[in-house]
CSV table of C-alpha atoms and ligand atoms in Angstrom, one decimal:
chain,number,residue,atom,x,y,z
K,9,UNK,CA,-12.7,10.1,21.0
K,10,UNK,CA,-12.6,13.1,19.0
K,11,UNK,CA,-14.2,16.4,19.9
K,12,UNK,CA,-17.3,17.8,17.9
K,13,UNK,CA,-18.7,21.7,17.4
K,14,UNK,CA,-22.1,21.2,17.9
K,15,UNK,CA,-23.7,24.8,17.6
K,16,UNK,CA,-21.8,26.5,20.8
K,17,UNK,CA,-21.1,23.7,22.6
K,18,UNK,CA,-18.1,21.4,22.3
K,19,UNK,CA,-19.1,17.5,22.6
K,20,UNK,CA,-18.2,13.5,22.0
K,21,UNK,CA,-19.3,11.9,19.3
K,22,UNK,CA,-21.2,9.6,21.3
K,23,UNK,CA,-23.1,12.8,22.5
K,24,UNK,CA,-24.3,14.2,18.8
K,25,UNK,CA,-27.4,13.8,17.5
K,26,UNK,CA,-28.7,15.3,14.5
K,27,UNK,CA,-32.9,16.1,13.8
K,28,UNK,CA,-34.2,13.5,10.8
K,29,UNK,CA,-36.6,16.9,10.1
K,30,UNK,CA,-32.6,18.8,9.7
K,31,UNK,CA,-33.2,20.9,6.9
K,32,UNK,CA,-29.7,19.9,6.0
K,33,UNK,CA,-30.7,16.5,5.6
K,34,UNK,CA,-34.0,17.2,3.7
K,35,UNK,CA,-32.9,20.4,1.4
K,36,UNK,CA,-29.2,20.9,1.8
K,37,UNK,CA,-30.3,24.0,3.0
K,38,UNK,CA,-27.2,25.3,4.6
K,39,UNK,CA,-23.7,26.2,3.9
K,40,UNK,CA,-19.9,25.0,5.1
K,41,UNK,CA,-16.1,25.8,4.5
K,42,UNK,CA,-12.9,24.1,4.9
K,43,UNK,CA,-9.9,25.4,6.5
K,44,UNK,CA,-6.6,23.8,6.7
K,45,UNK,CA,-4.7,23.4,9.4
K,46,UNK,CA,-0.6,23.9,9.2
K,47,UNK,CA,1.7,23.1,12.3
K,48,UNK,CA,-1.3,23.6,14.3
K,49,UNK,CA,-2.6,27.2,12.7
K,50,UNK,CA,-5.1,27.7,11.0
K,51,UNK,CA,-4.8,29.1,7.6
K,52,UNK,CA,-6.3,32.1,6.0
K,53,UNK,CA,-8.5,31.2,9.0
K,54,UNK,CA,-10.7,34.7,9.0
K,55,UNK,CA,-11.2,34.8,4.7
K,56,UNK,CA,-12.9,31.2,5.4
K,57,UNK,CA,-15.3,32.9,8.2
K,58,UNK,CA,-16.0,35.6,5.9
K,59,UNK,CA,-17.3,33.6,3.0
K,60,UNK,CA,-18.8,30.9,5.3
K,61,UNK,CA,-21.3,34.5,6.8
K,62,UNK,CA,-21.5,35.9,3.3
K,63,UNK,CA,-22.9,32.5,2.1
K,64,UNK,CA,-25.0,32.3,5.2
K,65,UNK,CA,-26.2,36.3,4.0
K,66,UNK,CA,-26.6,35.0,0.3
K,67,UNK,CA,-29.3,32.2,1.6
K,68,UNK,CA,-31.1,34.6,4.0
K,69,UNK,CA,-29.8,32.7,7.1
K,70,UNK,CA,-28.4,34.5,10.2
K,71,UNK,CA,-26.1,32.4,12.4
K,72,UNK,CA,-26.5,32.9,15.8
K,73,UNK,CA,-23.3,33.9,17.1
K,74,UNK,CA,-20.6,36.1,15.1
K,75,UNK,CA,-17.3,35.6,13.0
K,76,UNK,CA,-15.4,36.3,15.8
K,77,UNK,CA,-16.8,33.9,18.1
K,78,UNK,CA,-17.0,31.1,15.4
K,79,UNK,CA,-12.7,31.8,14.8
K,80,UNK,CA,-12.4,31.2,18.4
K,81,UNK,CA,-15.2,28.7,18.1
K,82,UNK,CA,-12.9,26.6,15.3
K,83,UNK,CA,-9.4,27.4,16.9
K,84,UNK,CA,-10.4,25.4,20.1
K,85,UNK,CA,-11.9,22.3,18.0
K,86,UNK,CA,-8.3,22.3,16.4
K,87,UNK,CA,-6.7,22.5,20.1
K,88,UNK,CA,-9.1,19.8,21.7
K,89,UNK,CA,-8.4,17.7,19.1
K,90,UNK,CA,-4.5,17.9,19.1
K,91,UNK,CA,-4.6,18.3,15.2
K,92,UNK,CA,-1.6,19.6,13.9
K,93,UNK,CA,-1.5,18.9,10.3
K,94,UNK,CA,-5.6,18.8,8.5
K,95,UNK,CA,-8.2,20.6,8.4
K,96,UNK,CA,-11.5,22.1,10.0
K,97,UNK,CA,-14.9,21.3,8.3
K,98,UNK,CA,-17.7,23.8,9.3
K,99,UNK,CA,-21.4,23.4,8.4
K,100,UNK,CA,-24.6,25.6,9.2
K,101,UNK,CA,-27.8,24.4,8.2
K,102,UNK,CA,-31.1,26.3,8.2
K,103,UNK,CA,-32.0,23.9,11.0
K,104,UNK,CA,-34.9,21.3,12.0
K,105,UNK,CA,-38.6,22.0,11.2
K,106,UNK,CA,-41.2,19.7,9.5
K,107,UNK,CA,-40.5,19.4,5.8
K,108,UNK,CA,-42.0,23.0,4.2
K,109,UNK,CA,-39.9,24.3,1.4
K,110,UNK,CA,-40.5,27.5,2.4
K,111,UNK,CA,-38.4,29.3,5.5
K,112,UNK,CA,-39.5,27.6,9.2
K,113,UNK,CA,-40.6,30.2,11.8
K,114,UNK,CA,-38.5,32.8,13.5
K,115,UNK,CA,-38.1,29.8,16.7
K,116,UNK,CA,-35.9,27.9,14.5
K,117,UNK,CA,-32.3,28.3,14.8
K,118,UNK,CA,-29.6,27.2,12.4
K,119,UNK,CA,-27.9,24.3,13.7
K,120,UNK,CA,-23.7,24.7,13.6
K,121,UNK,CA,-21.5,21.5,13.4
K,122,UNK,CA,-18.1,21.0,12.9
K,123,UNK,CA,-15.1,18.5,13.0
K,124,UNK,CA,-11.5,17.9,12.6
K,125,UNK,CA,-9.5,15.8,10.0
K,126,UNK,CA,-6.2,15.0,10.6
K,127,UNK,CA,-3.4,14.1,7.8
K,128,UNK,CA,0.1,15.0,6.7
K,129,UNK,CA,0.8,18.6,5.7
K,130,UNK,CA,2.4,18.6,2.0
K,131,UNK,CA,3.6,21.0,0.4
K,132,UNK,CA,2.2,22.1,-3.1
K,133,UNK,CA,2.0,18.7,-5.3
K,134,UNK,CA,4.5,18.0,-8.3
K,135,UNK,CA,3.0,15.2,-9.7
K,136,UNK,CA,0.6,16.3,-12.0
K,137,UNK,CA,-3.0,14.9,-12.5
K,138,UNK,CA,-5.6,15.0,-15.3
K,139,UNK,CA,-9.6,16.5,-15.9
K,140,UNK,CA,-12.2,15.0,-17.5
K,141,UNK,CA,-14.5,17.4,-19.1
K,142,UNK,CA,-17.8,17.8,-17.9
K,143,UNK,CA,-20.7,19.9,-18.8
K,144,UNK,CA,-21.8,22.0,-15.2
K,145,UNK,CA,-24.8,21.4,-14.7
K,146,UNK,CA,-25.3,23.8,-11.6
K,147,UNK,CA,-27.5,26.2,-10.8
K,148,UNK,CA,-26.7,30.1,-11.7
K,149,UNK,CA,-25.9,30.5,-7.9
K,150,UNK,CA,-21.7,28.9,-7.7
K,151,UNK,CA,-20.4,31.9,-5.9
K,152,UNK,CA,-22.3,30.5,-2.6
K,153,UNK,CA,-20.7,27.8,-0.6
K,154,UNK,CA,-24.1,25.5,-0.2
K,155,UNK,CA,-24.2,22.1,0.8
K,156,UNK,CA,-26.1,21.4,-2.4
K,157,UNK,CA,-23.5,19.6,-3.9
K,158,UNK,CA,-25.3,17.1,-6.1
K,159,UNK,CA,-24.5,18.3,-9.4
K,160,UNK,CA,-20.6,18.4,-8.5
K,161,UNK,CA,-20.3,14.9,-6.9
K,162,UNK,CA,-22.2,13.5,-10.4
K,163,UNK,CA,-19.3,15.8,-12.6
K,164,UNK,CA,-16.3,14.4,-10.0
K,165,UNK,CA,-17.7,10.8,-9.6
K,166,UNK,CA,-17.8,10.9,-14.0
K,167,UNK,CA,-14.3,12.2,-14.2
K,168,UNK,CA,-13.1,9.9,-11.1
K,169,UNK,CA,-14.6,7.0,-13.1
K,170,UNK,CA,-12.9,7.3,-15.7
K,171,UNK,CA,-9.4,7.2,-13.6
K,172,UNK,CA,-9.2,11.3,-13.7
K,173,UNK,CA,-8.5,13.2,-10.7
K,174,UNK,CA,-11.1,16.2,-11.1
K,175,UNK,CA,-13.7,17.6,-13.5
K,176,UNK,CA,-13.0,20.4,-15.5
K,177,UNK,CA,-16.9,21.9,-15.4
K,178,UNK,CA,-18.0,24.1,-18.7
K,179,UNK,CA,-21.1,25.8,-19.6
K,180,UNK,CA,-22.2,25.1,-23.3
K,181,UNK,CA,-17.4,25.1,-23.9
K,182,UNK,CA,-16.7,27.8,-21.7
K,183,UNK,CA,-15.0,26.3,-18.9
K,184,UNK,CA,-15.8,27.7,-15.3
K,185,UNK,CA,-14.1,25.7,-12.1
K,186,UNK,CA,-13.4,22.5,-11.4
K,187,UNK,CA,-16.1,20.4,-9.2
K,188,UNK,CA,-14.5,21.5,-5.6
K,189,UNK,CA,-11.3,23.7,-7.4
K,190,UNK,CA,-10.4,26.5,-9.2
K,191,UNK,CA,-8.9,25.9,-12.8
K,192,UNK,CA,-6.0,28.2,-13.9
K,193,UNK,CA,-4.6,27.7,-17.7
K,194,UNK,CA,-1.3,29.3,-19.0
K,195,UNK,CA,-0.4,30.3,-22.5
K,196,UNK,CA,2.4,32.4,-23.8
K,197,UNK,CA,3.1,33.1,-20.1
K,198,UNK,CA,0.0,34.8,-19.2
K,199,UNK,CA,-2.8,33.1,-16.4
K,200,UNK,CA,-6.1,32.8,-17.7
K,201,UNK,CA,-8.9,31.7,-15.4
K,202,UNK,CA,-12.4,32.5,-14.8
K,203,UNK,CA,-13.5,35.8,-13.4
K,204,UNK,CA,-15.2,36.1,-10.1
K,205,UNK,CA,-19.0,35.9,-10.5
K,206,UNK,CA,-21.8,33.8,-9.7
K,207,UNK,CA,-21.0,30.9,-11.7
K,208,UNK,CA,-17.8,30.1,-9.7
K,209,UNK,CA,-16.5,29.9,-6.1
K,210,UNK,CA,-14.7,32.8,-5.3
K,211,UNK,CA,-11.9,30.0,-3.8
K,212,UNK,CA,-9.5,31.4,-1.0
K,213,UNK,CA,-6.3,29.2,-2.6
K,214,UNK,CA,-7.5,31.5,-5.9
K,215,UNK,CA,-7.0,34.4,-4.2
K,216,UNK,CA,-3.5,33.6,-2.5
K,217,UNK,CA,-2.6,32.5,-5.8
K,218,UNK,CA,-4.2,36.1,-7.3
K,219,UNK,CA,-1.4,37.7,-4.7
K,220,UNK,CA,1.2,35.3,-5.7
K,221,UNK,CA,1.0,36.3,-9.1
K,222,UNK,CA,1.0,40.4,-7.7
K,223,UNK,CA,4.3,39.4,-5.4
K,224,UNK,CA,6.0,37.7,-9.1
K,225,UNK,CA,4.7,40.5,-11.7
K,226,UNK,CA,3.0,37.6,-12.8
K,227,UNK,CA,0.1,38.5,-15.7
K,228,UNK,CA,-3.2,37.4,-14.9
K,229,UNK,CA,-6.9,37.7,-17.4
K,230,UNK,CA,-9.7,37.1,-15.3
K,231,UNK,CA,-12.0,36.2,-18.5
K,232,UNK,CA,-13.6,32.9,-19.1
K,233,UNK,CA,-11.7,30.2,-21.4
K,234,UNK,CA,-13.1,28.3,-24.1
K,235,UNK,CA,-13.0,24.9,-23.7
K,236,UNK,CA,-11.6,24.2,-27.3
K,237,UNK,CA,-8.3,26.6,-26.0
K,238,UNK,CA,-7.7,24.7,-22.7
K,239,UNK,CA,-6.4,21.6,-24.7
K,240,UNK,CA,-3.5,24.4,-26.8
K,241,UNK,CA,-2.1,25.6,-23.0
K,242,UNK,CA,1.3,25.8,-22.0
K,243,UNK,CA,0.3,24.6,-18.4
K,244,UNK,CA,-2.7,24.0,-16.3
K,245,UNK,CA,-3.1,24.0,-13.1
K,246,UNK,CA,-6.4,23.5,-10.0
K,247,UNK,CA,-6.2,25.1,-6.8
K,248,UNK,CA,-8.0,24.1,-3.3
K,249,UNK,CA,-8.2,24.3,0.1
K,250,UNK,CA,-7.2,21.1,0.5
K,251,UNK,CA,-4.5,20.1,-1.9
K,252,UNK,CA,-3.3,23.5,-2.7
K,253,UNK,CA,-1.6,24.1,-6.3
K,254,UNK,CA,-2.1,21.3,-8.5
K,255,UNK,CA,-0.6,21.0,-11.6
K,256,UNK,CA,-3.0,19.1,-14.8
K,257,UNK,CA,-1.1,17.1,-17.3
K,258,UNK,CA,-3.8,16.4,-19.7
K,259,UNK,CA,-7.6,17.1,-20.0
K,260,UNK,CA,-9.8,14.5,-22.1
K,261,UNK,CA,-6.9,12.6,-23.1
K,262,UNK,CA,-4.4,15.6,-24.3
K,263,UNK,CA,-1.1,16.5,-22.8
K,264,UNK,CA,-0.8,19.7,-21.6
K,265,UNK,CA,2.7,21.1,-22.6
K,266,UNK,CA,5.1,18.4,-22.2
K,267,UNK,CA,2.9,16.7,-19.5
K,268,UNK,CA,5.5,18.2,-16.4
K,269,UNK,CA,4.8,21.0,-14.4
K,270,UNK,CA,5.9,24.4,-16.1
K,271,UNK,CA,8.0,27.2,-15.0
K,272,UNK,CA,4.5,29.5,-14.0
K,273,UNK,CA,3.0,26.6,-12.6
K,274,UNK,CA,6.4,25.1,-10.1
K,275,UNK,CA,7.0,29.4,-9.5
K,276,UNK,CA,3.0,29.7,-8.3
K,277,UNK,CA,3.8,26.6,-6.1
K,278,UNK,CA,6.7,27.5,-4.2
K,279,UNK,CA,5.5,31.3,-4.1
K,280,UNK,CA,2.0,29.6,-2.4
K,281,UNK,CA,4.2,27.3,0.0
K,282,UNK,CA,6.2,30.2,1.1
K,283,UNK,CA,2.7,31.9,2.7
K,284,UNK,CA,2.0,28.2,4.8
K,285,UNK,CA,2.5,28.9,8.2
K,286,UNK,CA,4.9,26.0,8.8
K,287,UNK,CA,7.3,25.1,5.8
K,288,UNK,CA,6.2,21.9,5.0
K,289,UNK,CA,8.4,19.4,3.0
K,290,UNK,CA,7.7,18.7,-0.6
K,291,UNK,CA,5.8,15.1,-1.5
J,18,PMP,N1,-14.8,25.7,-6.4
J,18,PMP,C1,-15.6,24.8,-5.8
J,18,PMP,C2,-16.9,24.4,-6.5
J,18,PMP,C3,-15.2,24.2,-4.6
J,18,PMP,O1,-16.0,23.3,-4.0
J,18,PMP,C4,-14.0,24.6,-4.0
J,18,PMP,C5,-13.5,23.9,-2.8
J,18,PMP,N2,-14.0,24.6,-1.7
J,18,PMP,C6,-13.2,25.5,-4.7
J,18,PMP,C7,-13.7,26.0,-5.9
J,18,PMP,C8,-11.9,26.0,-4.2
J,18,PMP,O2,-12.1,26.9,-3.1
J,18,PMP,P1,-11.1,27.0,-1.9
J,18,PMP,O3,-9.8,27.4,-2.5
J,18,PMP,O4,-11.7,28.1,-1.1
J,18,PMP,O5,-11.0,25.7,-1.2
């Protein structure tokens, strides 16, 4: 039976039980992260904390314990469970009080869960996949990791329909992120992706793949692209916690270059697989 975080307190599933009046359930009034887990380490374990307090700060919610403790917290879920090869999935919600928009009383604490998914480690993926387009629809507040996730799972389930692997989200044609990545374009071998700011995730893969491209000399624009110029790229490629680099083929029905992975894209890849804790062998 596997092992839950349940605020400070480690427990069974059979032992969890979650408020109806969970201001999770009612509002999505919380926020999470997702930390993968490589030969049994957890990586870019304490950038994951960070965000997961800075979102917390962003919604006005103090979490009872500190980064610190949650780290230690997280790296004993991982041991408990015997995962080797997955991930960590970390919640806090604003906790349970009857259903008021407005903040509950001082009395209320958030509540803290957390779990364990177990699956192969891979490294980076070769075989590319394609985007839908779809307008994003989100509010003007992207840079915080919420549990409000409506808006994405409409653009993903669209795209996913449709046999794609991911939406490419864009505001009015300029493109922003995907619906739970990063999107990355390359043209005349220079990196254009969105700049940090409120209407995307400030991803962790983004920024290992930020230093990657320091560690190669590789040029980078952090300025928005048009959607109309995604389609004329060399190569494309999404990043995430969870499947790393991942190089596009085509978006709305266009190849991109000649449909394989290019030479910025495979480079990026092997660089990113180089920082894993455990090598891991290619898919
Ligand atoms: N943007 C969104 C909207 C996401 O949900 C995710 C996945 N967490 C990302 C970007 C990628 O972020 P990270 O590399 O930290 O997983």
């Amino acid at each position: 039976m596997s092992t839950y975080l349940l605020n400070d307190r480690f427990v069974k599933d059979d032992e969890i039980s979650i408020s109806i009046e969970d201001r999770g359930y009612y509002f999505g009034d919380g926020v999470y992260e997702v930390i993968r887990v490589y030969g049994g380490t957890l990586f870019t374990a304490e950038e994951h904390i960070a965000r997961l307090y800075e979102s917390a700060a962003k919604i006005r919610m103090q979490l009872p314990y500190g980064e610190e403790e949650m780290k230690h917290k997280i790296e004993q879920l991982v041991r408990d469970n015997g995962i080797d090869e997955g991930h960590v999935y970390v919640q806090a919600t604003r906790g349970a009080a009857p259903r008021v928009h407005q903040f509950p009383g001082e009395d209320i604490v958030p509540v803290i869960t957390g779990y364990t998914k177990a699956y192969p480690a891979t490294a980076s993926q070769h075989e590319p996949v394609t985007l839908k387009s779809v307008e994003d629809i989100r509010w003007m507040r992207c840079d915080i990791k919420s549990l409000n996730l409506l808006a994405n799972v409409m653009a993903k389930q669209e795209a996913y329909e449709e046999g794609h692997y991911e939406a490419l989200l864009h505001r009015s044609g300029t493109v922003t992120e995907g619906s739970s990545s990063n999107m990355f374009g390359v043209k005349d071998g220079v990196i254009h992706t969105h700049p940090v700011s409120n209407f995307i995730l400030n991803g962790i893969t983004r920024r290992v793949v930020m230093e990657c491209c320091t560690e190669l000399d590789q040029p980078v624009i952090e300025e928005p692209m048009a959607l109309e110029d995604v389609y004329n790229m060399d190569e494309f490629f999404m990043t995430s916690t969870t499947n790393g680099i991942v190089p596009v083929s085509a978006i709305d029905g266009k190849q991109i270059g000649d449909g394989r992975p290019g030479p910025v894209t495979e480079a990026l890849m092997a660089a990113f697989d180089r920082k894993l804790p455990v090598p891991v062998e290619s898919k």
